[in-house]
mmCIF file of N, CA and C in Angstrom:
data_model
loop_
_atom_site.group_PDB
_atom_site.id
_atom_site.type_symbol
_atom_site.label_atom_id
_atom_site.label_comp_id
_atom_site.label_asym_id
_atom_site.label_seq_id
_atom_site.Cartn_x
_atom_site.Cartn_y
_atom_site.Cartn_z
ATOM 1 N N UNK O 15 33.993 192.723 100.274
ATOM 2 C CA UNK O 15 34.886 192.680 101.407
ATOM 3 C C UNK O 15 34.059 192.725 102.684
ATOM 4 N N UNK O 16 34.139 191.739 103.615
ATOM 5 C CA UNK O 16 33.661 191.939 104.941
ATOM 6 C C UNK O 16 34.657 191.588 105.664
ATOM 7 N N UNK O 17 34.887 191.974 106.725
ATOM 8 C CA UNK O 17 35.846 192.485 107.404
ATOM 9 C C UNK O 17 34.943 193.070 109.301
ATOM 10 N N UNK O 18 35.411 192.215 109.981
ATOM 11 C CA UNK O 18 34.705 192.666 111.188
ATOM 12 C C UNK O 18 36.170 193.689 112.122
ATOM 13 N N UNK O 19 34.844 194.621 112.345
ATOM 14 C CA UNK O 19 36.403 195.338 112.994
ATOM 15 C C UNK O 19 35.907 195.949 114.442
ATOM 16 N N UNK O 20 36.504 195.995 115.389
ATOM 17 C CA UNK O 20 36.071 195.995 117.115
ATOM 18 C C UNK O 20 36.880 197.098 117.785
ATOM 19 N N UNK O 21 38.154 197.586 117.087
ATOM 20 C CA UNK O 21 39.081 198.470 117.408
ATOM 21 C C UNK O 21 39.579 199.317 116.460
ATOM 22 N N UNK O 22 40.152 200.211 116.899
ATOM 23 C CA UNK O 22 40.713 201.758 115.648
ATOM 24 C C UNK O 22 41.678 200.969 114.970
ATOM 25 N N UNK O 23 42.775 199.961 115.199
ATOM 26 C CA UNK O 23 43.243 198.833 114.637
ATOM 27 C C UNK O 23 42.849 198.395 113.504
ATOM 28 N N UNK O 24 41.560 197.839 114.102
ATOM 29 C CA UNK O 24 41.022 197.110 113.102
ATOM 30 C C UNK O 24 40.569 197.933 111.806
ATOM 31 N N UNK O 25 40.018 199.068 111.781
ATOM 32 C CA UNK O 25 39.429 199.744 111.489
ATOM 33 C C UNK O 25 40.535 200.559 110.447
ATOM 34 N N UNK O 26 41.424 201.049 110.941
ATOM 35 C CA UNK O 26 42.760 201.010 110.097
ATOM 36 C C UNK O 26 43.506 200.218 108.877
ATOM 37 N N UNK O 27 43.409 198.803 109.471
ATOM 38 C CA UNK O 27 43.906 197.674 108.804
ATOM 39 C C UNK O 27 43.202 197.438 107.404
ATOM 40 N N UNK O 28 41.201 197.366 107.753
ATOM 41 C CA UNK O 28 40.466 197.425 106.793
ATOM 42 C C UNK O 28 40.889 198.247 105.750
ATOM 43 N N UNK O 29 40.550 199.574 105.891
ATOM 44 C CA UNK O 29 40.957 200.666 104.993
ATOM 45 C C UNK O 29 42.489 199.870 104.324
ATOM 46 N N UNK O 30 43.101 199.621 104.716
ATOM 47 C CA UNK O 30 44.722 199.751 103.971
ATOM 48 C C UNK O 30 44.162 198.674 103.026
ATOM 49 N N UNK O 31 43.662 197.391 103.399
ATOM 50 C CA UNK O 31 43.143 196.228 102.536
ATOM 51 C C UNK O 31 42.758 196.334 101.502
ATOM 52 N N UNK O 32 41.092 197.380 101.828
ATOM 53 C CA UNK O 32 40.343 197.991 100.779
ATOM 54 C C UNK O 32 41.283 198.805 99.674
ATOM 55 N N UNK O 33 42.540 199.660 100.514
ATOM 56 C CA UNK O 33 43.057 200.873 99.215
ATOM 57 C C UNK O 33 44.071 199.840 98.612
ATOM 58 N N UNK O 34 44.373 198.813 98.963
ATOM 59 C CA UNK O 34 45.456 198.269 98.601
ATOM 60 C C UNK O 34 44.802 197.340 97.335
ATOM 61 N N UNK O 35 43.519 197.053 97.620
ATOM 62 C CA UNK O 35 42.561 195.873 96.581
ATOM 63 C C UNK O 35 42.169 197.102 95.536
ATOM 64 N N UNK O 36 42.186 198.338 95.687
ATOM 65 C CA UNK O 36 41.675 199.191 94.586
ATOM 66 C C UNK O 36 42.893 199.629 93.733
ATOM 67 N N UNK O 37 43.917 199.281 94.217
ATOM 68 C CA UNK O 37 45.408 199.690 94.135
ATOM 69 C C UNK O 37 45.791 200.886 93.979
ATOM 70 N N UNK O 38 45.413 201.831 95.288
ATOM 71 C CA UNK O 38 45.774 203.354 95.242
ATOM 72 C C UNK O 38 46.829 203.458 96.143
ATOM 73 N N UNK O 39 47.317 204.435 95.968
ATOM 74 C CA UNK O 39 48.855 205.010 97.127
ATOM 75 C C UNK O 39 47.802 205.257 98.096
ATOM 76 N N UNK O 40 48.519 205.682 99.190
ATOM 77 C CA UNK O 40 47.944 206.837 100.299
ATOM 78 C C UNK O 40 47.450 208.197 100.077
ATOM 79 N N UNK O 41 48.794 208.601 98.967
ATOM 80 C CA UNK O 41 48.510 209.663 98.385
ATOM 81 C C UNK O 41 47.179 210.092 97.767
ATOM 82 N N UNK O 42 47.076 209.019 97.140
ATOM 83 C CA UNK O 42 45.748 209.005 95.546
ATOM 84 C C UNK O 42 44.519 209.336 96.640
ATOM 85 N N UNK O 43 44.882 208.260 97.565
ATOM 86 C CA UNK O 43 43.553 208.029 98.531
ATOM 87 C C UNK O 43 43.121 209.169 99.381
ATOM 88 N N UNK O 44 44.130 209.841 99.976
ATOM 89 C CA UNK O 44 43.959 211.170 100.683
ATOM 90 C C UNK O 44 43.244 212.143 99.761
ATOM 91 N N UNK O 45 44.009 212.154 98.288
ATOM 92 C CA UNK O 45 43.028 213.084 97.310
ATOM 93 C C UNK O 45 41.720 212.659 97.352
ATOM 94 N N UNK O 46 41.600 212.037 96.975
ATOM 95 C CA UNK O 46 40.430 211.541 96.993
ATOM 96 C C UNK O 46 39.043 212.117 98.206
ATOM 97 N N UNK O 47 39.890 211.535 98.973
ATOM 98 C CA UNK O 47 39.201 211.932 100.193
ATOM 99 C C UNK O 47 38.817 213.383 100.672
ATOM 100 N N UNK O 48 40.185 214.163 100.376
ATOM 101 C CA UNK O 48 40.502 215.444 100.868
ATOM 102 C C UNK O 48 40.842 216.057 102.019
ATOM 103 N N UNK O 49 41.683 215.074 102.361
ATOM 104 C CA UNK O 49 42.765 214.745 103.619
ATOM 105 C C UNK O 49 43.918 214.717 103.192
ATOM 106 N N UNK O 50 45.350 215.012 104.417
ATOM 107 C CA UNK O 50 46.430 214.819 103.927
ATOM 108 C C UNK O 50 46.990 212.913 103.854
ATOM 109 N N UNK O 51 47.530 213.076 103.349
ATOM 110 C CA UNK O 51 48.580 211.625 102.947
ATOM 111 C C UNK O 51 48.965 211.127 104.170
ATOM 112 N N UNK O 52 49.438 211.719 105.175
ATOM 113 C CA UNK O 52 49.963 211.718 106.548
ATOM 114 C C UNK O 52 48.806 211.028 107.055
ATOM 115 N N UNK O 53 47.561 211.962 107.407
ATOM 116 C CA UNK O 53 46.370 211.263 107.855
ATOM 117 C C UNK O 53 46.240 210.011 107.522
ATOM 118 N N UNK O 54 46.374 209.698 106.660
ATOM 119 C CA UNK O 54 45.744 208.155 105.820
ATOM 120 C C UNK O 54 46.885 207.282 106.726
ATOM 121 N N UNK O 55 48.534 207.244 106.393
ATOM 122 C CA UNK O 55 48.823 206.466 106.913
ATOM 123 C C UNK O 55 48.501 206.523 108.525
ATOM 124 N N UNK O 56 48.500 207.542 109.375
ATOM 125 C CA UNK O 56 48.068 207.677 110.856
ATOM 126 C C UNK O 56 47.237 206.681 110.615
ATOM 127 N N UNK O 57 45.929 206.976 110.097
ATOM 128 C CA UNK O 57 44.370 206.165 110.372
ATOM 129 C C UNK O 57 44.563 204.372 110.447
ATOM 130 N N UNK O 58 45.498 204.477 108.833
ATOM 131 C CA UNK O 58 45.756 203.253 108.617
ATOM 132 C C UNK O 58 46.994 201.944 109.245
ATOM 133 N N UNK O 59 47.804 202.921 110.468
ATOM 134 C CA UNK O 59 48.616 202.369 111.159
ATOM 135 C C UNK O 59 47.733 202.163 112.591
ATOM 136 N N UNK O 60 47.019 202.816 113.220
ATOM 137 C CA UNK O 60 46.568 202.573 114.670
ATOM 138 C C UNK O 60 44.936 203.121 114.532
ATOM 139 N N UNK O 61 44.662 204.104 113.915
ATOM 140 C CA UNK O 61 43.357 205.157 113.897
ATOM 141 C C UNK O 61 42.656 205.727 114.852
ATOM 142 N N UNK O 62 43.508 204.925 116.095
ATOM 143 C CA UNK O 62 42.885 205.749 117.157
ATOM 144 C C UNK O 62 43.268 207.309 117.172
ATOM 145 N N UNK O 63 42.227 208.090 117.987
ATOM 146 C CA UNK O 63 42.064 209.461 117.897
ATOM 147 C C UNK O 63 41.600 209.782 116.467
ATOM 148 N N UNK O 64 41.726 209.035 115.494
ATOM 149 C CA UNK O 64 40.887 209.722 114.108
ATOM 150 C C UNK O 64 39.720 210.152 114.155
ATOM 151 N N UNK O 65 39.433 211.429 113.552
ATOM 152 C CA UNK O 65 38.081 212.121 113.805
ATOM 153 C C UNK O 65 36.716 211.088 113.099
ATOM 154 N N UNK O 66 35.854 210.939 113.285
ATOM 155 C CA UNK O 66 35.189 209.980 112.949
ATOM 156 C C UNK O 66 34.239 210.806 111.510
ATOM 157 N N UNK O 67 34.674 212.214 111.080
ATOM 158 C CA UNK O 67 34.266 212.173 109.665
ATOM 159 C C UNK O 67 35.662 211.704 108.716
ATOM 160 N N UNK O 68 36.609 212.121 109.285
ATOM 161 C CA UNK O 68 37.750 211.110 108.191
ATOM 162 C C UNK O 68 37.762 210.125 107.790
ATOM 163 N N UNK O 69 37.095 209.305 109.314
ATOM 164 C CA UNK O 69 36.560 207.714 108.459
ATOM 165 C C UNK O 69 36.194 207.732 107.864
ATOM 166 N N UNK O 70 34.789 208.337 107.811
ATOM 167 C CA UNK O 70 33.739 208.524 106.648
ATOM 168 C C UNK O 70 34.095 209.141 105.264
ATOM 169 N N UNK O 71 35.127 210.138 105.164
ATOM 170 C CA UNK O 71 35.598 210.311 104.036
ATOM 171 C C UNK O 71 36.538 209.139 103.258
ATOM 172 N N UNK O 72 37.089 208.709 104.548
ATOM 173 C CA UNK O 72 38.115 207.611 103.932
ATOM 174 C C UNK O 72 37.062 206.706 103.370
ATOM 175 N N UNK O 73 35.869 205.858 103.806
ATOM 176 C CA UNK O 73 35.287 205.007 103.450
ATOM 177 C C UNK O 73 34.576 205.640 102.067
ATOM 178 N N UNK O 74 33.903 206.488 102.277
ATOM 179 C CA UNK O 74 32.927 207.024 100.607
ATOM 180 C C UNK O 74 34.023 206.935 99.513
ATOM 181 N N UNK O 75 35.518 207.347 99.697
ATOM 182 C CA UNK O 75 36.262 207.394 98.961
ATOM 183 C C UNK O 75 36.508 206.021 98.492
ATOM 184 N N UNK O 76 36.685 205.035 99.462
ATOM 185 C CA UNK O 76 36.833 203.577 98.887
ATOM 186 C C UNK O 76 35.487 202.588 98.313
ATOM 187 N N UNK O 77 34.374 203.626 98.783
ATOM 188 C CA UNK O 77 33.366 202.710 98.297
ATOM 189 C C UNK O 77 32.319 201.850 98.825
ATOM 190 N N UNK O 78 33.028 202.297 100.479
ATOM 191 C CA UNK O 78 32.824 201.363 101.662
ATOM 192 C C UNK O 78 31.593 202.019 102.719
ATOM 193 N N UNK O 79 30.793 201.266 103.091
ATOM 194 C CA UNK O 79 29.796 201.510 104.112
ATOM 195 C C UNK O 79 29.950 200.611 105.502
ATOM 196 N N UNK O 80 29.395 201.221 106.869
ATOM 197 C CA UNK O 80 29.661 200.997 108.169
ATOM 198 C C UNK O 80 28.199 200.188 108.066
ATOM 199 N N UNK O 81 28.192 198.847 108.532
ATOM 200 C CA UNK O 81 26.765 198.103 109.024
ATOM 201 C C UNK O 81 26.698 197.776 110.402
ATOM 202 N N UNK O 82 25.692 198.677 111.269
ATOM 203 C CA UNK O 82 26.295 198.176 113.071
ATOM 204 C C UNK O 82 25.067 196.878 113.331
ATOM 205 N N UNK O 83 25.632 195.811 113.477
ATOM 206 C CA UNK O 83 24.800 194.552 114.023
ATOM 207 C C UNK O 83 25.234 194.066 115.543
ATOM 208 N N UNK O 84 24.646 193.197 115.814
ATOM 209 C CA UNK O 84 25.043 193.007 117.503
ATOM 210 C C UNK O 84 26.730 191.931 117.002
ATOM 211 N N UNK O 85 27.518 191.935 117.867
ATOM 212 C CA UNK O 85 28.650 191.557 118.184
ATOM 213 C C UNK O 85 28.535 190.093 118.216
ATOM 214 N N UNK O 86 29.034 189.462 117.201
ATOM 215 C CA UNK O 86 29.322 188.195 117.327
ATOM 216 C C UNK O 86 29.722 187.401 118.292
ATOM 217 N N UNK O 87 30.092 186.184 118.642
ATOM 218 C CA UNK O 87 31.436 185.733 118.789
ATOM 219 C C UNK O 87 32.792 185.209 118.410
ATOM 220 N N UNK O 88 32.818 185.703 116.867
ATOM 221 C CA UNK O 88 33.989 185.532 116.404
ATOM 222 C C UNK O 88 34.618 186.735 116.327
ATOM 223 N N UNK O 89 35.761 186.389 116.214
ATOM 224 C CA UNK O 89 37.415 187.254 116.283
ATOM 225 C C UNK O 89 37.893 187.931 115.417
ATOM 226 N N UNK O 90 38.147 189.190 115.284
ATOM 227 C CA UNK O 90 38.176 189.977 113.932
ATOM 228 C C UNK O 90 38.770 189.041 112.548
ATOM 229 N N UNK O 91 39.565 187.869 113.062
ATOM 230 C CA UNK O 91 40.332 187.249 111.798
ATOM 231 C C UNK O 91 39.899 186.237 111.531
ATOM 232 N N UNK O 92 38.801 186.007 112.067
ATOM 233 C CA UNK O 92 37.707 184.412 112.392
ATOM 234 C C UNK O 92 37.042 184.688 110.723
ATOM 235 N N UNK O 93 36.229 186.343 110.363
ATOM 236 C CA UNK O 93 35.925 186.513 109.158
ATOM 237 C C UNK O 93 36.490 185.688 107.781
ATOM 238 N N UNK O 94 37.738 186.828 108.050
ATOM 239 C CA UNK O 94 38.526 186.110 106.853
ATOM 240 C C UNK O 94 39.066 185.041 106.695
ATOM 241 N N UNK O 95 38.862 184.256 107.337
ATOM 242 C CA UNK O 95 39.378 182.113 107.595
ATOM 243 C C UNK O 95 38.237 181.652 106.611
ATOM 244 N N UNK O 96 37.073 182.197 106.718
ATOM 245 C CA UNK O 96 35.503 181.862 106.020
ATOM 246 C C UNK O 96 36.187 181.798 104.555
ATOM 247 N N UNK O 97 36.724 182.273 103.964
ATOM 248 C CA UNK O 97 36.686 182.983 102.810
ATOM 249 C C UNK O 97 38.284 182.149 102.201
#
């Protein structure tokens, strides 16, 4: 999965993709994590204000790692057209 993401939006959206391609609830995923269920959907509806180790729990839980490269010029949905 690559997935370019520029905003807490984006960043949200990913995660739901990823839990949705592993096929977990929110629920499963919060266990996982060791966060509430609530959190997950928050993160995964807007994520702004999410503490930035929740990400990180949310991501280890899915499997997922952060790669920071310089900023393209394509458009978060420019990615997935590739594919």
């Amino acid at each position: 999965m690559h997935q370019i993401a520029r905003t807490p939006k984006d960043i949200g959206n990913a995660l739901r993709k990823a839990r949705k391609a592993r096929k977990l609830t929110q629920g499963e995923l919060a266990t996982q994590a060791g966060i509430w269920q609530r959190t997950v959907s928050t993160i995964e509806t807007s994520a702004s204000g999410a503490k930035l180790d929740t990400i990180f729990d949310l991501l280890a839980a899915l499997d997922l790692e952060i790669h920071i490269v310089p900023r393209s010029k394509a458009k978060p949905g420019d990615l997935e057209d590739i594919f």
